[in-house]
PDB file of C-alpha atoms in Angstrom:
ATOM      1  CA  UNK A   1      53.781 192.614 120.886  1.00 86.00           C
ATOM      2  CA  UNK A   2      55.252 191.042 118.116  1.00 90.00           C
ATOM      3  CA  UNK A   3      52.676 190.082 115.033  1.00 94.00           C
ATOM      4  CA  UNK A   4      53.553 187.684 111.956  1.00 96.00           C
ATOM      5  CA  UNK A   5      51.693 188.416 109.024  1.00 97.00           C
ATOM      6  CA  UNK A   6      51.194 185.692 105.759  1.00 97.00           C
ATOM      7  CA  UNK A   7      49.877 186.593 103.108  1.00 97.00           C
ATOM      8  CA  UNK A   8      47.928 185.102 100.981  1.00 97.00           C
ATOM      9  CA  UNK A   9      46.325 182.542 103.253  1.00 96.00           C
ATOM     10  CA  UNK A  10      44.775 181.008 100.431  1.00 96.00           C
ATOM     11  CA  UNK A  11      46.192 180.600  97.448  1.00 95.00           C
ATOM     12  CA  UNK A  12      44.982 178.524  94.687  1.00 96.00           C
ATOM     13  CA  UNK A  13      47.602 177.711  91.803  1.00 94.00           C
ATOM     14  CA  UNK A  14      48.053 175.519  88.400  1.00 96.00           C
ATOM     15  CA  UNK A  15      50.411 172.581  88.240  1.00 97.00           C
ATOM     16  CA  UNK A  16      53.901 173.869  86.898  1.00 97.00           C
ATOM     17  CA  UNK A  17      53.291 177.802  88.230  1.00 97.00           C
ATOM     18  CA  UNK A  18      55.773 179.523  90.380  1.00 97.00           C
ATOM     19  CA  UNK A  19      54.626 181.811  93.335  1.00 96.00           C
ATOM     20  CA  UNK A  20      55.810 183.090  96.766  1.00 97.00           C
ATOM     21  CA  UNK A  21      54.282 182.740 100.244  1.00 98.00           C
ATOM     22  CA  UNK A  22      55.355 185.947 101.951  1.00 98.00           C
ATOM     23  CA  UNK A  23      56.072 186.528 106.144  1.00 98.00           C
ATOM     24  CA  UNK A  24      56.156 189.904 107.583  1.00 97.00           C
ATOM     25  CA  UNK A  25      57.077 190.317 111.161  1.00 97.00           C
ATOM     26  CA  UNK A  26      56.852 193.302 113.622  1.00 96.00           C
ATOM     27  CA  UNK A  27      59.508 192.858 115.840  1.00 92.00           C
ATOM     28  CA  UNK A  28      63.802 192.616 115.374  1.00 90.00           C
ATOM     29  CA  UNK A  29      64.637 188.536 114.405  1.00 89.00           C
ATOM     30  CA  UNK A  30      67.084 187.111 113.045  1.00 87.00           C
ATOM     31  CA  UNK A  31      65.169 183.382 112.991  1.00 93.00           C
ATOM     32  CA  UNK A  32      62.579 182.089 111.463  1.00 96.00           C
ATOM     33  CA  UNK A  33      61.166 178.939 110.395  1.00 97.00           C
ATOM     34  CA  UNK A  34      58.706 177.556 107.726  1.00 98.00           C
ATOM     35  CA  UNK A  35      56.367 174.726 108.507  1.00 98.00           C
ATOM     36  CA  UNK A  36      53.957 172.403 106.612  1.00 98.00           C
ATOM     37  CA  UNK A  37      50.544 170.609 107.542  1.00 96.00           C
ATOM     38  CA  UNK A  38      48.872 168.553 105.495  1.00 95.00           C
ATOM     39  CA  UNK A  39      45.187 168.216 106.068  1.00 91.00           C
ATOM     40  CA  UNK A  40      44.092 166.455 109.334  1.00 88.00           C
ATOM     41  CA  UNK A  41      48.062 166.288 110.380  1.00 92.00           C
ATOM     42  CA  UNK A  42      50.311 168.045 112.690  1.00 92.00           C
ATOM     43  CA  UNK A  43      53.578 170.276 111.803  1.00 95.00           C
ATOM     44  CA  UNK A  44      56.544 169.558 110.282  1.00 95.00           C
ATOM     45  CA  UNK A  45      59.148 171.354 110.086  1.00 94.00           C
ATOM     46  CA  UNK A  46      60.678 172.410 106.666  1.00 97.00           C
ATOM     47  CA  UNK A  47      63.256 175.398 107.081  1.00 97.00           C
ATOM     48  CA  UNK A  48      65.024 176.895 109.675  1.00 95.00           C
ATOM     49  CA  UNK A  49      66.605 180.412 108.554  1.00 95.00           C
ATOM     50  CA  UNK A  50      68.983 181.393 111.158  1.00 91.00           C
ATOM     51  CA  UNK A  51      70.607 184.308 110.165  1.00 90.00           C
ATOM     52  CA  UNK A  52      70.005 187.698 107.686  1.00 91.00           C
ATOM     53  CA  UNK A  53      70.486 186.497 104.448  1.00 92.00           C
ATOM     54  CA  UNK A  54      69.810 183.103 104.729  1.00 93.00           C
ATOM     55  CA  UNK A  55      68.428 181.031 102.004  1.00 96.00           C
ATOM     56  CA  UNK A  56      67.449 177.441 102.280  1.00 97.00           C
ATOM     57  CA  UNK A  57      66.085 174.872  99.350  1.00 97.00           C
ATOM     58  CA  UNK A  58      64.602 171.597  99.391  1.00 96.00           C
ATOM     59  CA  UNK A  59      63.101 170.004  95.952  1.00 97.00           C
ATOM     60  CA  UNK A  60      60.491 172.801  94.740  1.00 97.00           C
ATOM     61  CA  UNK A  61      60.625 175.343  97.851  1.00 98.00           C
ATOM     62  CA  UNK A  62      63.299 177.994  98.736  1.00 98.00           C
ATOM     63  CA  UNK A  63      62.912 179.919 102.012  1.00 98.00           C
ATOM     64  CA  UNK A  64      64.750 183.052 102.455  1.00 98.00           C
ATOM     65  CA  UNK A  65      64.847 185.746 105.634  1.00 97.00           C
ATOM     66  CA  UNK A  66      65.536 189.307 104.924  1.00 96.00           C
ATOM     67  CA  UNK A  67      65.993 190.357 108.744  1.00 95.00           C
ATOM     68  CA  UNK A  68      66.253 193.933 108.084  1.00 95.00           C
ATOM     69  CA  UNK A  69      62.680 194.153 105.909  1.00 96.00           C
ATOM     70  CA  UNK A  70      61.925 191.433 108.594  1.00 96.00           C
ATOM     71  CA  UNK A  71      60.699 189.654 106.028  1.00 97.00           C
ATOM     72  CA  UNK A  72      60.785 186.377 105.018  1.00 98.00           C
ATOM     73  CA  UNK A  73      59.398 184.520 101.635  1.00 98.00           C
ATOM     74  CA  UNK A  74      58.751 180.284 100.487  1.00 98.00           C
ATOM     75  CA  UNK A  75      59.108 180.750  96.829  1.00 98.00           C
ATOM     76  CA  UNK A  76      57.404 177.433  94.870  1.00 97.00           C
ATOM     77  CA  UNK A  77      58.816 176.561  91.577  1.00 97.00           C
ATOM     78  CA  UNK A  78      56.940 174.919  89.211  1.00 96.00           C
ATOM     79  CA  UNK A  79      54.277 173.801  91.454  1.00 96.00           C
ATOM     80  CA  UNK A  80      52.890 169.900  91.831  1.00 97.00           C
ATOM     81  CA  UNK A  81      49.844 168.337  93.733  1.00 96.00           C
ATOM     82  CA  UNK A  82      52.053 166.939  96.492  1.00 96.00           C
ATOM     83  CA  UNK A  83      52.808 170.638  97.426  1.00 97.00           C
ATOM     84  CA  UNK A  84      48.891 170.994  98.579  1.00 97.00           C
ATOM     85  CA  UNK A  85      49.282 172.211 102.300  1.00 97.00           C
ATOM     86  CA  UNK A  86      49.292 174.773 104.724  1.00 97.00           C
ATOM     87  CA  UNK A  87      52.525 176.640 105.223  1.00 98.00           C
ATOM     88  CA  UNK A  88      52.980 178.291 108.680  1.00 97.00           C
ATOM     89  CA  UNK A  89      55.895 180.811 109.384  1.00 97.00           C
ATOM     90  CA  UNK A  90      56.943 181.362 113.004  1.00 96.00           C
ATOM     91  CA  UNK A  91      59.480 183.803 114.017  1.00 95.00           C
ATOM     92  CA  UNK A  92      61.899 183.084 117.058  1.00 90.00           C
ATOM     93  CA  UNK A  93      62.730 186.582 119.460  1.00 88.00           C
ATOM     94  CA  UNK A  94      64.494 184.106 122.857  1.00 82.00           C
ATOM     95  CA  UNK A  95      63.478 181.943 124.766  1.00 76.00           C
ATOM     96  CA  UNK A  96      59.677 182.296 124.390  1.00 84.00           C
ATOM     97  CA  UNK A  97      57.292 180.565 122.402  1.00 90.00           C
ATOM     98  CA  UNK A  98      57.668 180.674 118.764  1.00 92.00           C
ATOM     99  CA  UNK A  99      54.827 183.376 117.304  1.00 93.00           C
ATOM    100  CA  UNK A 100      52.865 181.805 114.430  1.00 95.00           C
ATOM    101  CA  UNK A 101      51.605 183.309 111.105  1.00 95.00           C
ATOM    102  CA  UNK A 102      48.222 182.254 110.279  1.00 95.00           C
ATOM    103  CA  UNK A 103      49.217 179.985 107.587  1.00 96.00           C
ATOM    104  CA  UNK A 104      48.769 180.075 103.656  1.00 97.00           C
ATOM    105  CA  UNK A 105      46.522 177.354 102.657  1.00 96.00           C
ATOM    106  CA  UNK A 106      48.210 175.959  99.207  1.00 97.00           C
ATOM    107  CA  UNK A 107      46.038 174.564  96.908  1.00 97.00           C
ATOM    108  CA  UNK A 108      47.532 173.006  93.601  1.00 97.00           C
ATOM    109  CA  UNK A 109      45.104 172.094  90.750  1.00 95.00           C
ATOM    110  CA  UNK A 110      45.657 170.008  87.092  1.00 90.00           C
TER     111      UNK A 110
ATOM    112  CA  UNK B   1      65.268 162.365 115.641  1.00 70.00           C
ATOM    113  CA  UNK B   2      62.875 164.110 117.855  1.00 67.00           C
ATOM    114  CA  UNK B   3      60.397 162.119 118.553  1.00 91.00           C
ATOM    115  CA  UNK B   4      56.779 163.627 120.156  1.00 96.00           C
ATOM    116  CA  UNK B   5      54.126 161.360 121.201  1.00 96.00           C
ATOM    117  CA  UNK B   6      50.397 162.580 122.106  1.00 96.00           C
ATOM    118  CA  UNK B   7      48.829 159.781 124.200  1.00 92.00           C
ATOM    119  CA  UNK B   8      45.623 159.588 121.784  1.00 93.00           C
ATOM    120  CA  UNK B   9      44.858 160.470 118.424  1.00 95.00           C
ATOM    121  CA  UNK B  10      41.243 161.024 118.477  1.00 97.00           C
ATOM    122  CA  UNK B  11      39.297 161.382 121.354  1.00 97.00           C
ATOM    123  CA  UNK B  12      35.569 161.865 122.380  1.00 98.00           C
ATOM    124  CA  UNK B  13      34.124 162.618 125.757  1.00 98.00           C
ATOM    125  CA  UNK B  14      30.850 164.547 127.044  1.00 98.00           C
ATOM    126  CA  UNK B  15      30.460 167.794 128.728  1.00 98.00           C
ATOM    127  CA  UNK B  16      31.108 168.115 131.519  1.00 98.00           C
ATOM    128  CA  UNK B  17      34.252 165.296 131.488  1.00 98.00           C
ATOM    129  CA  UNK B  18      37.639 165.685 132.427  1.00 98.00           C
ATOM    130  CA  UNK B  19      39.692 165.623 130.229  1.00 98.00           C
ATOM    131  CA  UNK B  20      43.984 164.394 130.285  1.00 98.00           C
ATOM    132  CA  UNK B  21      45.602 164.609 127.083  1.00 98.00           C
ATOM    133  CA  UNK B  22      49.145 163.636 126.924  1.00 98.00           C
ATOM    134  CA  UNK B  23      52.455 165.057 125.860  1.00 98.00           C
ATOM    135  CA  UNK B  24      55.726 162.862 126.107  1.00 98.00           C
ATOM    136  CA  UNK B  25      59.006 163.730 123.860  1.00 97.00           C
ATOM    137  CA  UNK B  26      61.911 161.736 124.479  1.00 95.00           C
ATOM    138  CA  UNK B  27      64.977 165.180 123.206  1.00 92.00           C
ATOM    139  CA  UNK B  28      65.652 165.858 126.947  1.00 93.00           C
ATOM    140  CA  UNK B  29      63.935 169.324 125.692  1.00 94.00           C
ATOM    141  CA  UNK B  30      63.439 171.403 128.616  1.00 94.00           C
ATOM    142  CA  UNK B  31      60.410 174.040 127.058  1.00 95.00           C
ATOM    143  CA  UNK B  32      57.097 172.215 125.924  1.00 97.00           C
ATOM    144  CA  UNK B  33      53.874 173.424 124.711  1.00 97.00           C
ATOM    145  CA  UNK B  34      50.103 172.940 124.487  1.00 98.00           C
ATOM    146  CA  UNK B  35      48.276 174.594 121.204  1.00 97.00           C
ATOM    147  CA  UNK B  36      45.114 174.611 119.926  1.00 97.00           C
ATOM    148  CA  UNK B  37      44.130 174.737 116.282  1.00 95.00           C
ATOM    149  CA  UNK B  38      40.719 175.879 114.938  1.00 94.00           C
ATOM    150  CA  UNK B  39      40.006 176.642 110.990  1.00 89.00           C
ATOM    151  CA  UNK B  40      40.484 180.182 110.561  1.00 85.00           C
ATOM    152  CA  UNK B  41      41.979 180.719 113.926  1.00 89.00           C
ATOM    153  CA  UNK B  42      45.963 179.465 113.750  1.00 90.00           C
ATOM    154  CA  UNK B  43      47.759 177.866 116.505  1.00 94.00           C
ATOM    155  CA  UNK B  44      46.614 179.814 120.100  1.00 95.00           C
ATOM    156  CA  UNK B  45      48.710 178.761 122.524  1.00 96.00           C
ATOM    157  CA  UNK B  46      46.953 177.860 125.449  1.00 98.00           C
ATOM    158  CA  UNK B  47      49.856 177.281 128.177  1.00 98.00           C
ATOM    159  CA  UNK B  48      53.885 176.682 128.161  1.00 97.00           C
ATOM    160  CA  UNK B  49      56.881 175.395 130.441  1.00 97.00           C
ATOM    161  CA  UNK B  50      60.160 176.001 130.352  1.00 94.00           C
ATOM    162  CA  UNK B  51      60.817 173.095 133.321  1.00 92.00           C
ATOM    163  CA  UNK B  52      59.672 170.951 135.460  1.00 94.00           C
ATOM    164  CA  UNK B  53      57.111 171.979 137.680  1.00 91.00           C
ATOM    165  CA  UNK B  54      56.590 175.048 136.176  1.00 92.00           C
ATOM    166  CA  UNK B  55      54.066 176.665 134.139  1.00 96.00           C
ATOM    167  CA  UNK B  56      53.165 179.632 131.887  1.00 96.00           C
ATOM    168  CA  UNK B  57      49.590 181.310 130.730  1.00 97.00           C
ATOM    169  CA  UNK B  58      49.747 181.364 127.134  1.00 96.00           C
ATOM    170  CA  UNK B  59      47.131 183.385 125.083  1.00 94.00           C
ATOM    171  CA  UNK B  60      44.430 180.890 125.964  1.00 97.00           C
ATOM    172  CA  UNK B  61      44.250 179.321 129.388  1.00 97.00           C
ATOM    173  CA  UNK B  62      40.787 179.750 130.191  1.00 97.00           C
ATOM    174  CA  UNK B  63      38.904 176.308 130.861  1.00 97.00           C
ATOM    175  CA  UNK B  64      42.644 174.318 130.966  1.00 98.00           C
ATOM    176  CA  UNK B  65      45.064 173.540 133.188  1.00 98.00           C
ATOM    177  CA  UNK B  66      48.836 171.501 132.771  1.00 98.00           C
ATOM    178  CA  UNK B  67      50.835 169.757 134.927  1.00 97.00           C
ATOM    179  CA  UNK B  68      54.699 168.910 134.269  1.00 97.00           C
ATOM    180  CA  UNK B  69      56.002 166.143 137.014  1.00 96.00           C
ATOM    181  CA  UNK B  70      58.595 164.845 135.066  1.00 97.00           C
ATOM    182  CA  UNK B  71      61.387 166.663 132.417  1.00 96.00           C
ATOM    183  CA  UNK B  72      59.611 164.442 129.428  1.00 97.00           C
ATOM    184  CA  UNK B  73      55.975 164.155 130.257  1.00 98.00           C
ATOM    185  CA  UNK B  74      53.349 167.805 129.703  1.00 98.00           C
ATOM    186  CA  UNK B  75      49.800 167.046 130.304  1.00 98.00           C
ATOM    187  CA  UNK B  76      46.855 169.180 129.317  1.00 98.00           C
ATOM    188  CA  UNK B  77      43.954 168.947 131.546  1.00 98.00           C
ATOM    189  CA  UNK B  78      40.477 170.179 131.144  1.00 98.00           C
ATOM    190  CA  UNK B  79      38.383 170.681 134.217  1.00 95.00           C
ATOM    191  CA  UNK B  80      34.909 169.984 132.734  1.00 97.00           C
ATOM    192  CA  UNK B  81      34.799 169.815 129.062  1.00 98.00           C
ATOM    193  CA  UNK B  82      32.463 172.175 126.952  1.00 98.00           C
ATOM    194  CA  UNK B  83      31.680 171.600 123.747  1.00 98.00           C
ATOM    195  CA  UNK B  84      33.286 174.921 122.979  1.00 97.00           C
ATOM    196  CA  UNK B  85      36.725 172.940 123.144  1.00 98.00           C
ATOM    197  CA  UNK B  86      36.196 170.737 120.705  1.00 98.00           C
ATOM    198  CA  UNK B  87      39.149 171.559 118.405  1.00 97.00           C
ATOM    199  CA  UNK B  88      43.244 169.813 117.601  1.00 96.00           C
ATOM    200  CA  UNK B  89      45.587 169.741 120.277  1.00 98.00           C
ATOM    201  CA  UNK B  90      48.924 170.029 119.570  1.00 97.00           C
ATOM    202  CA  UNK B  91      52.012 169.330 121.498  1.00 98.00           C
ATOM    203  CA  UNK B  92      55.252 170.910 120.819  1.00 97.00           C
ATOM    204  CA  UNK B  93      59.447 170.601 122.391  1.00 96.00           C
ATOM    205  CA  UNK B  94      62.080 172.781 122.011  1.00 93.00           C
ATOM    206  CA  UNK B  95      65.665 173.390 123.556  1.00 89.00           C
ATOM    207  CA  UNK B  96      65.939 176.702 125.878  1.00 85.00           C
ATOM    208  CA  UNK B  97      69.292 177.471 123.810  1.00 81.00           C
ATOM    209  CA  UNK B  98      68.912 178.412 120.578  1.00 77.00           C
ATOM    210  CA  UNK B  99      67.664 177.833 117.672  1.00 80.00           C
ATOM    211  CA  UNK B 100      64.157 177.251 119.840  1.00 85.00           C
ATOM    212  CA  UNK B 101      62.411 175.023 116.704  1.00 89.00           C
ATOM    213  CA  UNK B 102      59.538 173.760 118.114  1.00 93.00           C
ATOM    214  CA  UNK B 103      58.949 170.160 117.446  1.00 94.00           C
ATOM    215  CA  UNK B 104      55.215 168.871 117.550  1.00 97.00           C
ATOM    216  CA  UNK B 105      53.288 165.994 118.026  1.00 96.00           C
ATOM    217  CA  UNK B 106      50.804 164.610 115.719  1.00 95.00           C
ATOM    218  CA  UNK B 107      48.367 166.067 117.586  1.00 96.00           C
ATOM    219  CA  UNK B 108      44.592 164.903 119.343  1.00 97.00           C
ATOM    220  CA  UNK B 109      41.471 165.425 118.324  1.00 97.00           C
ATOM    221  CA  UNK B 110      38.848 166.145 120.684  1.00 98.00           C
ATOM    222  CA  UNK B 111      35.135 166.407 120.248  1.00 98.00           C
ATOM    223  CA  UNK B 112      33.147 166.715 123.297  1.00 98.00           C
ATOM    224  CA  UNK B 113      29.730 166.228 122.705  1.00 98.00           C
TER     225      UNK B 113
END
């Protein structure tokens, strides 16, 4: 059975900090893909890593998937308030439904 | 772009109820799925389909059923509503070819009193 693991789930940082959500899965993937929720809202996607290797950026995040440490990281640089969410990874093995981390509730303070 | 509609927002019935919610997503996706979301719990996925007419268990079927008719439409039904499904209900789409990004809804929240 595969299992995703986040860590932290809850993570409280200071405007301008870096720091890095991290993914661990149990299984062989080469896909995986990063998702945000902001509070009372459904998912939407941010990343899509599709192969080992694979790093994608977008303003203050970077995903990257490390398929052979099946491992995959959302690094924040220089943190703001509009980052406050919670991050969901969910790794792809076929045709079945994606399998969910637990999420890392972001919290960015003044 | 993908576009997933849930047929209500918020939503508030009594025990006992039944309960439709609705899924409609207008990608031609063929796989859809019903999740729920409770704090400190994730997404639990309570049932899937990969076409029309057909249906999968997911982690949490218990107390729901689903009904697909038609390619676009995946309806969540709930028997007789406890209060022990209060919770968000999230739709999702994807392709069956790869890559198998789900796309969700904006989700429903239910509280049954």
């Amino acid at each position: 059975e595969l299992k995703v693991e986040q860590n932290p789930l809850f993570l409280s940082m200071q405007e301008g900090k870096n720091y890095t959500i991290y993914c661990n899965y149990s299984t062989t993937s080469d896909r995986l893909y990063w998702y945000r929720q902001d509070p009372g809202k459904s998912l939407e996607s941010l990343f899509v890593l599709l192969s080992n290797g694979a790093v994608k950026q977008e303003g203050r995040l970077m995903a990257s998937l490390d398929t052979k440490a099946r491992l995959s990281t959302l690094h924040i640089t220089a943190a703001v308030h509009d980052l406050s969410a919670t991050y969901f990874c969910a790794v792809d093995i076929g045709n079945t439904p994606l399998v969910f981390g637990k999420g890392t509730r972001l919290s960015v303070i003044a | 772009d993908v576009k997933v509609t849930q047929s209500s927002r918020y939503l508030v019935k009594r025990t006992g109820e039944k309960v439709f919610l609705e899924c409609v997503q207008d990608m031609d996706h063929e796989n859809m799925f019903w999740y729920r979301q409770d704090p400190g719990l994730g997404l639990r996925l309570i049932y899937f389909s990969y076409d029309v007419k057909m249906k999968e268990k997911g982690d949490i079927p218990e107390g729901y059923s689903v009904s697909r008719e038609k390619k676009e439409r995946f309806s969540l039904i709930l028997e007789s509503a406890s209060t022990n499904q209060t919770s968000m209900y999230l739709c999702a789409s994807s392709w069956d070819y790869r890559p198998y990004e789900q796309y969700f809804g904006p989700g429903t929240r239910l509280t049954v009193t």
